[in-house]
mmCIF file of C-alpha atoms in Angstrom:
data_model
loop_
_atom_site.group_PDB
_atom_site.id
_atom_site.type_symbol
_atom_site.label_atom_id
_atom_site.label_comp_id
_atom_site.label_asym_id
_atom_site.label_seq_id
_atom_site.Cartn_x
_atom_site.Cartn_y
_atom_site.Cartn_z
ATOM 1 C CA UNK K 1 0.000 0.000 0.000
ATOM 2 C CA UNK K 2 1.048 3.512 -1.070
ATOM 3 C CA UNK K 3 1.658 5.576 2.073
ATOM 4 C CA UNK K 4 -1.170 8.387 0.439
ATOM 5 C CA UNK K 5 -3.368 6.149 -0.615
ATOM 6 C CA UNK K 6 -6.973 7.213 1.539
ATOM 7 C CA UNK K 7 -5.798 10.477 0.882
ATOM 8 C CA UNK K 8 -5.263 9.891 -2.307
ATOM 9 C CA UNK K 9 -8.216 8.447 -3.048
ATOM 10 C CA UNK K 10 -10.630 11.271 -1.436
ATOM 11 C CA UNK K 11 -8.442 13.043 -3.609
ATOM 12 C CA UNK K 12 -9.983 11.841 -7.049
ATOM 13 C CA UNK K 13 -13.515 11.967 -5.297
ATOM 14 C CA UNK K 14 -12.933 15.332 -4.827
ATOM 15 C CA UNK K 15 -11.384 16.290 -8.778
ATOM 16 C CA UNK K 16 -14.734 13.312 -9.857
ATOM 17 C CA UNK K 17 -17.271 15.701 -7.721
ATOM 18 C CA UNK K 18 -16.041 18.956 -10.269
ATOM 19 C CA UNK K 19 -16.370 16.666 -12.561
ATOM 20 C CA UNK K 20 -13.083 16.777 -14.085
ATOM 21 C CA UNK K 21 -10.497 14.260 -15.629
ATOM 22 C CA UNK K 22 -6.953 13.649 -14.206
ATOM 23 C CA UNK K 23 -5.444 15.985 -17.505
ATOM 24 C CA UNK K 24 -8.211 18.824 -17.201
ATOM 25 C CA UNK K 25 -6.974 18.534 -13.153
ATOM 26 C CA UNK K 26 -3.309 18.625 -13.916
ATOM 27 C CA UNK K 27 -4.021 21.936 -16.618
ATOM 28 C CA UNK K 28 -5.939 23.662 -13.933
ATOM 29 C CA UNK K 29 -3.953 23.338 -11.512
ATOM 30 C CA UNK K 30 -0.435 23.922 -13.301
ATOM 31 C CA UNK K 31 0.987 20.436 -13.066
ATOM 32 C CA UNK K 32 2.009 17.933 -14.751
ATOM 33 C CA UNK K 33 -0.095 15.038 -15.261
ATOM 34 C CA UNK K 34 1.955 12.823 -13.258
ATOM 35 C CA UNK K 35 1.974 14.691 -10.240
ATOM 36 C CA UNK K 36 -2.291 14.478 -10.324
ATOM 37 C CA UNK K 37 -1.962 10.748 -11.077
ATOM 38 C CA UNK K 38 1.137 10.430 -8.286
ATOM 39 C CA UNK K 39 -1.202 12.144 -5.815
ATOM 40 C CA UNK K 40 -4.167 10.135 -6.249
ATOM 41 C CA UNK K 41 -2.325 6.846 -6.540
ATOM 42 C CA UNK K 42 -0.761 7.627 -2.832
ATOM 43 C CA UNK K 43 2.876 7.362 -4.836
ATOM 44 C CA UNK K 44 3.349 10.559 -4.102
ATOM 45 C CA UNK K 45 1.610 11.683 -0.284
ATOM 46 C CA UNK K 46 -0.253 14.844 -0.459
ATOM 47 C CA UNK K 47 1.414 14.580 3.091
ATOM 48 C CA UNK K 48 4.820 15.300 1.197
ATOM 49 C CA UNK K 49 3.905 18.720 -0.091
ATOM 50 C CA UNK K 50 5.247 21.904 0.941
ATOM 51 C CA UNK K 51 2.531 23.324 3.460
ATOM 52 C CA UNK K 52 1.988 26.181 0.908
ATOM 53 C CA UNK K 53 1.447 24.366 -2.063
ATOM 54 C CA UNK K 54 -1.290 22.069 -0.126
ATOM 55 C CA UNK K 55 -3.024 25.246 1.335
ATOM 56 C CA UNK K 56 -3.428 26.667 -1.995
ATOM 57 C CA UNK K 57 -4.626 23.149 -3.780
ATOM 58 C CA UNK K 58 -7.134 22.561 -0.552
ATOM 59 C CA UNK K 59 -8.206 26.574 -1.525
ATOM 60 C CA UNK K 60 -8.210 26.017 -5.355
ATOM 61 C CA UNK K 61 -10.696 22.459 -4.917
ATOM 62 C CA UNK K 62 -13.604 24.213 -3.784
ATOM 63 C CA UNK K 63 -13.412 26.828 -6.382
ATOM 64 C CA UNK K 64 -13.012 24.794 -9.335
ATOM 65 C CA UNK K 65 -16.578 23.339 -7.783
ATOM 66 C CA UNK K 66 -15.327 20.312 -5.727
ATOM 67 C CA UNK K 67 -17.885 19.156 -3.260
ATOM 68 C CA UNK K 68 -16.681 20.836 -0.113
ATOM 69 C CA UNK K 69 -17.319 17.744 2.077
ATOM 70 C CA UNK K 70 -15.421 15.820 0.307
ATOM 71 C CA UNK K 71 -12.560 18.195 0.576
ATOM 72 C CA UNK K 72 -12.978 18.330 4.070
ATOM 73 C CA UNK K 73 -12.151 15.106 4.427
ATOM 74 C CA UNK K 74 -8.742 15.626 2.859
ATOM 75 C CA UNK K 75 -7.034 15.942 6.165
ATOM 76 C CA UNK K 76 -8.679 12.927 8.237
ATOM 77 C CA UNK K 77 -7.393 10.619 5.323
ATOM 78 C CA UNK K 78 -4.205 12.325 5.807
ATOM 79 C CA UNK K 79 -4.520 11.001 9.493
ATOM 80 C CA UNK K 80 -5.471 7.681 8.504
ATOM 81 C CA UNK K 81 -2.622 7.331 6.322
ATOM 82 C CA UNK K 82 -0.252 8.590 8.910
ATOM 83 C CA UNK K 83 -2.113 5.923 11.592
ATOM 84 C CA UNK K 84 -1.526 3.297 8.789
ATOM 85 C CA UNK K 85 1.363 3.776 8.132
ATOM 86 C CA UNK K 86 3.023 4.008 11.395
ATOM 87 C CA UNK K 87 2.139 0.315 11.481
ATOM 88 C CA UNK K 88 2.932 -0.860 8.270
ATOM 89 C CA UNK K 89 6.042 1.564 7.969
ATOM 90 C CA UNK K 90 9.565 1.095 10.337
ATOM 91 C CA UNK K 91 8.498 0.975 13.858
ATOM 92 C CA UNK K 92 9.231 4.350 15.803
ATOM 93 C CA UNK K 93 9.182 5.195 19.382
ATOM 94 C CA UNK K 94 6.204 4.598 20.901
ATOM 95 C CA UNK K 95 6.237 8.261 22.549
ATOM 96 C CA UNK K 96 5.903 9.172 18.508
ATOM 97 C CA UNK K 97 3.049 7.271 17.877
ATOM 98 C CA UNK K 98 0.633 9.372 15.814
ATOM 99 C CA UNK K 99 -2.606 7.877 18.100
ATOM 100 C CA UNK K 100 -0.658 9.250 21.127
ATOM 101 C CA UNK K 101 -0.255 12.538 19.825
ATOM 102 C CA UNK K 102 -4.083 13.896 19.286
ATOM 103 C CA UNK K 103 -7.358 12.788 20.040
ATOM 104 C CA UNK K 104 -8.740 11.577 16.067
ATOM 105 C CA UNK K 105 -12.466 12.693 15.241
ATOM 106 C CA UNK K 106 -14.742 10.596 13.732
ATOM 107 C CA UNK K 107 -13.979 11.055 10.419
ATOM 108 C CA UNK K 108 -10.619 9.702 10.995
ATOM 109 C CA UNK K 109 -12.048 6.276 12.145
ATOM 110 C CA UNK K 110 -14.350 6.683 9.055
ATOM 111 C CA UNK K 111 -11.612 6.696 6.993
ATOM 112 C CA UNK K 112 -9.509 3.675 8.604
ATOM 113 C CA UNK K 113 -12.752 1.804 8.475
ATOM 114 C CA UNK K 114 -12.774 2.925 4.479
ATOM 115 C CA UNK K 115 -9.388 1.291 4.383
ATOM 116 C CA UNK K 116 -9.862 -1.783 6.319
ATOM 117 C CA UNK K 117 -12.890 -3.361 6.116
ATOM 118 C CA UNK K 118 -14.513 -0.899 2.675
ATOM 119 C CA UNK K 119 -17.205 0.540 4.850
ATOM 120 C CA UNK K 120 -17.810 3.488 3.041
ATOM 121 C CA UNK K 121 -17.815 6.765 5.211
ATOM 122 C CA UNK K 122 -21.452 8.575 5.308
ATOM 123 C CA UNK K 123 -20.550 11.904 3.643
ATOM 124 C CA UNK K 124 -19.429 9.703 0.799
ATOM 125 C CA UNK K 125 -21.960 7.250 0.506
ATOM 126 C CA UNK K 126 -24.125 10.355 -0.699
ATOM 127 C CA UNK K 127 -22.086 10.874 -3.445
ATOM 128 C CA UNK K 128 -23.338 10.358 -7.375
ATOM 129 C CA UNK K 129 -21.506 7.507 -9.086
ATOM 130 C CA UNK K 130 -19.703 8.463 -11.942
ATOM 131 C CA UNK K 131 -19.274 6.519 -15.016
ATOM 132 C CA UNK K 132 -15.617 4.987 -15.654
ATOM 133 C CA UNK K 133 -13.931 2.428 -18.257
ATOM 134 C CA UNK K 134 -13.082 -1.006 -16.956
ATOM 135 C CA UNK K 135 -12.768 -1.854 -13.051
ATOM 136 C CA UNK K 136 -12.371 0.376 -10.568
ATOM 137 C CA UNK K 137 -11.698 0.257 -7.486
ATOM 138 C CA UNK K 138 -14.669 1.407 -5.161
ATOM 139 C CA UNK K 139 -12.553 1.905 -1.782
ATOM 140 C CA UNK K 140 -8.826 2.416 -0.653
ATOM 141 C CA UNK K 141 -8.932 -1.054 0.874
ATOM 142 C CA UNK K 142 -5.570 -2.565 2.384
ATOM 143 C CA UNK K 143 -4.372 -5.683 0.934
ATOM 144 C CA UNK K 144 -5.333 -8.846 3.521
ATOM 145 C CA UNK K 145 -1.755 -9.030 4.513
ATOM 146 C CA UNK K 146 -1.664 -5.181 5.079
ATOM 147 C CA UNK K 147 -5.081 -5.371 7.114
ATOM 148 C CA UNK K 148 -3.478 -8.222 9.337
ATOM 149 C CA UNK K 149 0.008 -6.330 10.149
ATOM 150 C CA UNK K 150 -2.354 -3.074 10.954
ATOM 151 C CA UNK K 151 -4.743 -5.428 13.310
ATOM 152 C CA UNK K 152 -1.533 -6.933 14.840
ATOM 153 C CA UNK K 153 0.319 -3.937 15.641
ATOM 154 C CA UNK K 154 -3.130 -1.826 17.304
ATOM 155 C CA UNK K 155 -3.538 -5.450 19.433
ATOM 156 C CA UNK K 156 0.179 -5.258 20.200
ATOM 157 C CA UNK K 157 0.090 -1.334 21.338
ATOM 158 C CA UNK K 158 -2.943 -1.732 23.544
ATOM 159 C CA UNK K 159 -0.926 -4.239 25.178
ATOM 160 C CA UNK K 160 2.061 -2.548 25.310
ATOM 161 C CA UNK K 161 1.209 1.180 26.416
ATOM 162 C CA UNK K 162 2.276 2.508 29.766
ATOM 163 C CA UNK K 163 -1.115 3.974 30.715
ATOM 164 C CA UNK K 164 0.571 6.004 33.252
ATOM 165 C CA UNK K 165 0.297 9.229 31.891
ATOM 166 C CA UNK K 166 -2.114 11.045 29.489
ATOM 167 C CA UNK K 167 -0.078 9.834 26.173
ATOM 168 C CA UNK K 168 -0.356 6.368 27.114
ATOM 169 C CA UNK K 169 -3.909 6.559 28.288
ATOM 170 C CA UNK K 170 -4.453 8.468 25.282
ATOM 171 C CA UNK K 171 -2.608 5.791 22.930
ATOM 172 C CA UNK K 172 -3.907 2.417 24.898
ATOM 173 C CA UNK K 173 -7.554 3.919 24.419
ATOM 174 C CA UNK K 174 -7.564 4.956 20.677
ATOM 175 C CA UNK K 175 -5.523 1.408 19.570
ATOM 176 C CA UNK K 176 -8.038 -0.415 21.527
ATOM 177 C CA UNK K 177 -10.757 0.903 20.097
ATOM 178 C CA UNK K 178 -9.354 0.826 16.335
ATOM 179 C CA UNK K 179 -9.192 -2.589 17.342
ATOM 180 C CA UNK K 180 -12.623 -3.587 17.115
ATOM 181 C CA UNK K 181 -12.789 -2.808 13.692
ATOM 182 C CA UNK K 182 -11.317 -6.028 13.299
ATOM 183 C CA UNK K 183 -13.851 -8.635 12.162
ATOM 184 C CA UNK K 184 -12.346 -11.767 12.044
ATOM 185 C CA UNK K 185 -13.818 -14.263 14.477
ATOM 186 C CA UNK K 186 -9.950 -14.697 16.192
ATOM 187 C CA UNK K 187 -9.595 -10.835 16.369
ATOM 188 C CA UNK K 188 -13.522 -10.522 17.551
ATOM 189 C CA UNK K 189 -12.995 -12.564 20.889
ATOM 190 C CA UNK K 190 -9.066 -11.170 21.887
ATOM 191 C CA UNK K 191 -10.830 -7.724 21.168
ATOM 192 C CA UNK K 192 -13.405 -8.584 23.814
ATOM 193 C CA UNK K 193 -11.532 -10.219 26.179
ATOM 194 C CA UNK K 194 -9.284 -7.091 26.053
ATOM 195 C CA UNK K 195 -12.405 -4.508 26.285
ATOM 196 C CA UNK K 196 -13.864 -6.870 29.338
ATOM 197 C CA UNK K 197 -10.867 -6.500 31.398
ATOM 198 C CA UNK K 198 -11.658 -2.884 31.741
ATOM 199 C CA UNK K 199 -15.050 -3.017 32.742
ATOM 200 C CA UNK K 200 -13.953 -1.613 35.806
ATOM 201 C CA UNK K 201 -13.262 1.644 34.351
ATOM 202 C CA UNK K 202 -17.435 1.834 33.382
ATOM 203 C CA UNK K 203 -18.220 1.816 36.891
ATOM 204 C CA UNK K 204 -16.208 4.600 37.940
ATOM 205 C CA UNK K 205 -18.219 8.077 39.305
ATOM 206 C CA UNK K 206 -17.195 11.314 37.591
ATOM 207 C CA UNK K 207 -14.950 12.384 35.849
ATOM 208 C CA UNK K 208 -11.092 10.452 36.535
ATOM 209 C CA UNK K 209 -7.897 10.569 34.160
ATOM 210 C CA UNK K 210 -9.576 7.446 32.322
ATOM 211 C CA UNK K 211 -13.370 8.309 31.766
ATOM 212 C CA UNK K 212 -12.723 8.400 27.994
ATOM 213 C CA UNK K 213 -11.219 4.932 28.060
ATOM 214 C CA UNK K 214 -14.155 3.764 29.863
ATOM 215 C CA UNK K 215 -16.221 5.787 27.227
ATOM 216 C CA UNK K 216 -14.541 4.361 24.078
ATOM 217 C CA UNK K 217 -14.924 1.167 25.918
ATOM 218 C CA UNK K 218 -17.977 0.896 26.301
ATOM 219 C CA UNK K 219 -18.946 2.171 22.896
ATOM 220 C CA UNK K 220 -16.593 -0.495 21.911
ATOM 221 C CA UNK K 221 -18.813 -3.256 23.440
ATOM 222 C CA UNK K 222 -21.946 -2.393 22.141
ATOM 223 C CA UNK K 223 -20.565 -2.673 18.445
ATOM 224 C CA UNK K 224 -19.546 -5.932 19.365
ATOM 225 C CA UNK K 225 -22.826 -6.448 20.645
ATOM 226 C CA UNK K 226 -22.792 -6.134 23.913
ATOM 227 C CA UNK K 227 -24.777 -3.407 25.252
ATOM 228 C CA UNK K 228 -25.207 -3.531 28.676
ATOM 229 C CA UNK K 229 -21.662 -1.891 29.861
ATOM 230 C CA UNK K 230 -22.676 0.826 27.436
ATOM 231 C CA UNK K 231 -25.511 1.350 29.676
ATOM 232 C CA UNK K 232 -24.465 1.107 32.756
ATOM 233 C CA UNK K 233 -21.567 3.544 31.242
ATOM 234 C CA UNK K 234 -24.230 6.172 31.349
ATOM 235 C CA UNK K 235 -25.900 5.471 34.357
ATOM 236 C CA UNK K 236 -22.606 5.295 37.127
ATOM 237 C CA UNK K 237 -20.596 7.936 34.773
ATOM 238 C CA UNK K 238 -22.392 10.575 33.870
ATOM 239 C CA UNK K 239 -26.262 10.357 35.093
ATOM 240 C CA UNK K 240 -26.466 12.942 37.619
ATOM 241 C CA UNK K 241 -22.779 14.176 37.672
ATOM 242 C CA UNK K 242 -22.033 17.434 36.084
ATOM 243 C CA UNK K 243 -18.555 16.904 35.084
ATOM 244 C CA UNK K 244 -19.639 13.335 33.387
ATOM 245 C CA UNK K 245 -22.425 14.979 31.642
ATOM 246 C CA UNK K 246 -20.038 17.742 30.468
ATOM 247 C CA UNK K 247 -17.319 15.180 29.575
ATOM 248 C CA UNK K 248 -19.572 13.512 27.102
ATOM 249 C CA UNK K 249 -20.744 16.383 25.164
ATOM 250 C CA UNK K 250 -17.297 17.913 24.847
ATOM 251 C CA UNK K 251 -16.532 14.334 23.505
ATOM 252 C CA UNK K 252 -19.522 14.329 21.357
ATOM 253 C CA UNK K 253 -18.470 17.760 19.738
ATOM 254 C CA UNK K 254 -14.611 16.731 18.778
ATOM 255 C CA UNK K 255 -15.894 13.493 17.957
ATOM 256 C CA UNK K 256 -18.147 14.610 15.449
ATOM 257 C CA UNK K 257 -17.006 17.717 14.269
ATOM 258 C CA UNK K 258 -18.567 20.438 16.353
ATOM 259 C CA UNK K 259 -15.229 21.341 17.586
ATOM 260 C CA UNK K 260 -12.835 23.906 16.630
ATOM 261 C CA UNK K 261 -9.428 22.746 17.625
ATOM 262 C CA UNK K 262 -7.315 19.683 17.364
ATOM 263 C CA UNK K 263 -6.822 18.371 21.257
ATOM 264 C CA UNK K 264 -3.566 17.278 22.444
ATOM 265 C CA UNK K 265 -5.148 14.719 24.934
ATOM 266 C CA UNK K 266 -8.653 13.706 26.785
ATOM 267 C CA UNK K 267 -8.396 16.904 29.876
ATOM 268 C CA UNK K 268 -10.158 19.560 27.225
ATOM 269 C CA UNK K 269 -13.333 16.907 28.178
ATOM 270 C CA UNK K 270 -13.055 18.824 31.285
ATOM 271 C CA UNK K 271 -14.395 21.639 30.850
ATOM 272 C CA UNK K 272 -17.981 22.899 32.413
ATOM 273 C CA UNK K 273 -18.383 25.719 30.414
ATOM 274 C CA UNK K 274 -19.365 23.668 26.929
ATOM 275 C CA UNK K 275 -18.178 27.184 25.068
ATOM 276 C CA UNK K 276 -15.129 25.348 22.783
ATOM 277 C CA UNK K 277 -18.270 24.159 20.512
ATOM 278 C CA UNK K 278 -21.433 25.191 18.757
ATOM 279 C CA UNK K 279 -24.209 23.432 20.104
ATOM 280 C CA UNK K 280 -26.640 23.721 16.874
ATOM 281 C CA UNK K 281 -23.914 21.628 14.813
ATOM 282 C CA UNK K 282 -23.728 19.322 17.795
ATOM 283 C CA UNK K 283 -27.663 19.156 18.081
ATOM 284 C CA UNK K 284 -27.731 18.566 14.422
ATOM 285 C CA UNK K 285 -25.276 15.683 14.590
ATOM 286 C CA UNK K 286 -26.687 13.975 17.332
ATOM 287 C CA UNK K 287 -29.942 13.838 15.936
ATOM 288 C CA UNK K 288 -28.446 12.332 12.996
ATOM 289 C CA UNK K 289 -26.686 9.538 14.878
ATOM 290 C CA UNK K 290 -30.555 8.728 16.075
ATOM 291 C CA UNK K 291 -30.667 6.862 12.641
ATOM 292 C CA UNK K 292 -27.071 6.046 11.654
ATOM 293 C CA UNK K 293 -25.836 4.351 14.995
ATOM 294 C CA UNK K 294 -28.675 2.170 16.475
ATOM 295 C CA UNK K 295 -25.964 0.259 18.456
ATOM 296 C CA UNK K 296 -25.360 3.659 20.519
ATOM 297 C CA UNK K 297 -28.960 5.038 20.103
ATOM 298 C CA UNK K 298 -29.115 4.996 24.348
ATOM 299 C CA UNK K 299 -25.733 7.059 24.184
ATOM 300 C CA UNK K 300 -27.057 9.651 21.572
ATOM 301 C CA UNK K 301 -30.231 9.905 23.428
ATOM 302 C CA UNK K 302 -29.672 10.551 26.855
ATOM 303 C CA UNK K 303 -26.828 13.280 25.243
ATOM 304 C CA UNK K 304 -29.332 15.082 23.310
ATOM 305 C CA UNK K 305 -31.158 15.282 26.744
ATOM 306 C CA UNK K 306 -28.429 16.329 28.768
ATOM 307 C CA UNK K 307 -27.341 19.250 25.632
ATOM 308 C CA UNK K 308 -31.329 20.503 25.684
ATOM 309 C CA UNK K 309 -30.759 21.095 29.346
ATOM 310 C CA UNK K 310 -27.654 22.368 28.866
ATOM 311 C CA UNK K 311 -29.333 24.671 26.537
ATOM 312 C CA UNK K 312 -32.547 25.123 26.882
ATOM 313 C CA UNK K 313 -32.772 27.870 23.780
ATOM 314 C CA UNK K 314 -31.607 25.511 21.251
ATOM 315 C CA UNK K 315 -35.096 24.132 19.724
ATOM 316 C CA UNK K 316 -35.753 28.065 19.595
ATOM 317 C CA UNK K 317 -32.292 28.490 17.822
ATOM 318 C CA UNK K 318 -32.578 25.810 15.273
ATOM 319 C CA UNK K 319 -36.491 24.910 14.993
ATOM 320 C CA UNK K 320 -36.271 22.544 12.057
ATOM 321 C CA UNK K 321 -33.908 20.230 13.858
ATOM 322 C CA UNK K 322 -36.432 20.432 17.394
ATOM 323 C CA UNK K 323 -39.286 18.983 14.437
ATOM 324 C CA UNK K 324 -37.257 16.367 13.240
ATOM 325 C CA UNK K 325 -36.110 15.498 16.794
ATOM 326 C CA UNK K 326 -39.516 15.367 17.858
ATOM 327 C CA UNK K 327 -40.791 13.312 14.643
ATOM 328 C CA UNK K 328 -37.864 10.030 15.766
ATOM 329 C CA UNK K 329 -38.678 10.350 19.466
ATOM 330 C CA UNK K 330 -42.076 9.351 18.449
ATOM 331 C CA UNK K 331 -41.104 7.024 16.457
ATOM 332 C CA UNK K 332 -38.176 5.818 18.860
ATOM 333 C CA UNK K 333 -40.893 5.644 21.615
ATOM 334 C CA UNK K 334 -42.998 3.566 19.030
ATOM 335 C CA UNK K 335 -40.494 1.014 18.304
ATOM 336 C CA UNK K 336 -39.580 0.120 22.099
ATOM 337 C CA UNK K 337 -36.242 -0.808 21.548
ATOM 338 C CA UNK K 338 -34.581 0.949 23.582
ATOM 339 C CA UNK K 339 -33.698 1.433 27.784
ATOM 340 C CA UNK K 340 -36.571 2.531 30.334
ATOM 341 C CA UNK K 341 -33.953 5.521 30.876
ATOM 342 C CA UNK K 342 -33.940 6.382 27.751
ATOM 343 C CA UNK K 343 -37.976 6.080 27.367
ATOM 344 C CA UNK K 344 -38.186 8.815 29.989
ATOM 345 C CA UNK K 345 -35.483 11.084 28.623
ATOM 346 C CA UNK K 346 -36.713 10.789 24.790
ATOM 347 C CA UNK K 347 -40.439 11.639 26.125
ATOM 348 C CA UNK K 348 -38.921 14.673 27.895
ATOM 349 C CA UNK K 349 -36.978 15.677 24.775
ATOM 350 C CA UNK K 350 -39.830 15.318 22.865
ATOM 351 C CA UNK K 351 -41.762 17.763 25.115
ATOM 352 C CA UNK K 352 -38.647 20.345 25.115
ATOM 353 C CA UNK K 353 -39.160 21.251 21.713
ATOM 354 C CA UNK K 354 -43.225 22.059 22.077
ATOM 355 C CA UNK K 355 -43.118 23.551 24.906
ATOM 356 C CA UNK K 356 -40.614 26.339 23.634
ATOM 357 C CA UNK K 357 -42.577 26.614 20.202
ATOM 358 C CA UNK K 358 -45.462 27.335 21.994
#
């Protein structure tokens, strides 16, 4: 595998979404037709540029009529190919390790999922197919071999990290969770065995050094089909407890995009306030989770409850989404599939929005 290749491959999403051939690119842009083909092979890392010339290609995409969300998802592939690569490149120190060095979004997952198992991400599952000549391929997928060394080394660094400090919590909880994207029956079982031996950390009060790891593994669990520490996550961690409550919607809002800044490690979670983030995209992605993620659908609910309270002007703010989010609580309450807790909390959210319209 190329070391560019995700990126790469959003890459000719992005020059398809114009629309645009690889030449017409390669004109616009002042390059030769190598360099387009180089950079959308992975042969050539977009990662490799000089930081000018990539600020003024990620500037010149939208204007030439790119879809914008696909060009924003130029840098998380750039973060899955560094992730990648970092286990299918020469091994470095595990201080350098690029899942010890930031907190990744959701996007980022998206796009190691892309890579490793051809789930294709949401934004681009939207997109219009385009007619081509001969096979092509539909996802930057990692050769079987590749996929095993990438499984292998995330098993071998959740072992491995010295959770000691907030690098090594930080690196142990991200591999570990990457983990479980692993779907091989053998992988499935060491992946829960691993996530089961810290079920202690679910039933922890408040916020402590490792609530995200007992977040992420919880969350974890339940896509491996186990839902239960997922709930009682909720209930003994943030139920009730300010900082918890707090914790998870800062989480929420880096996680999926509501948040302005890249975060070093977990403590930003921390803060009370909730002002790093706007809570109308937050709203607005939580309400959208509702349908996507049915294995978290207790998590996204009792969130949108606790940001309503938080912010009690929001279905004021952003109508449409307090009509939609009324429309699936009814329909949520309808189905019964979901927790008694969550049964209370979804009737009360569906109130919230009424009673403010009225």
């Amino acid at each position: 595998m190329a070391m560019g290749s995700i990126a790469g491959f959003v890459l000719r999403l992005t020059r398809e979404s114009i629309p645009q051939t690889q030449a017409g690119m390669a004109e616009a842009l002042g390059v030769d037709l190598a360099t387009v083909q180089g950079w959308e092979s992975g042969r050539r890392p977009l990662a490799n540029m000089k930081i000018g010339a990539f600020l003024a290609l990620r500037r010149r995409l939208p204007a030439m009529g790119a879809n914008p969300s696909v060009v924003g998802l130029i840098d998380a592939a750039m973060d899955a190919d560094r992730i990648i690569g970092m286990a299918l490149g020469p091994q470095e120190a595990a201080s350098a390790h690029p899942l010890a060095e930031w907190v990744h979004t959701r996007d980022t997952a998206h796009m190691i999922a892309w890579a490793v198992n051809g789930t294709t991400p949401p934004t681009l599952a939207k997109l219009p197919t385009r007619p081509r000549r001969g096979p092509v391929a539909t996802a930057p997928l990692l050769s079987k071999q590749d996929r095993n060394t990438f499984f292998e080394h995330l098993r071998s660094t959740a072992e491995t990290a010295d959770r000691s400090g907030e690098r090594g919590i930080l690196l142990h909880r991200q591999a570990l969770y990457l983990s479980s994207y692993d779907k091989s029956p053998e992988a499935t079982s060491w992946t829960a065995q691993a996530l089961h031996a810290r079920r202690d950390l679910v039933a922890v009060r408040g916020w402590t050094p490792h609530w995200a790891e007992a977040r992420s593994t919880a969350a974890a669990l339940a896509r491996l089909g186990d839902p239960q520490p997922l709930l009682d996550f909720i209930e003994r961690s943030m139920v009730g407890d300010d900082d918890g409550e707090a914790a998870d919607l800062n989480y929420w809002a880096y996680w999926l995009g509501a948040f302005a800044e890249s975060q070093a490690n977990d403590s930003f979670m921390r803060d009370r306030s909730l002002s790093g983030w706007d809570p109308v995209t937050l709203m607005r992605c939580l309400i959208r989770g509702l349908d996507q993620a049915p294995g978290y659908v207790d998590l996204y609910i009792h969130s949108l409850w606790a940001l309503l309270t938080a912010h009690r002007w929001l279905p004021m703010a952003a109508p449409e989404l307090a009509n939609r989010l009324s429309d699936q609580a009814e329909q949520l309450l309808d189905g019964g599939r979901i927790a008694a807790r969550s049964r209370r909390e979804l009737s009360a959210i569906r109130y919230v929005p009424r009673a403010e319209r009225t």
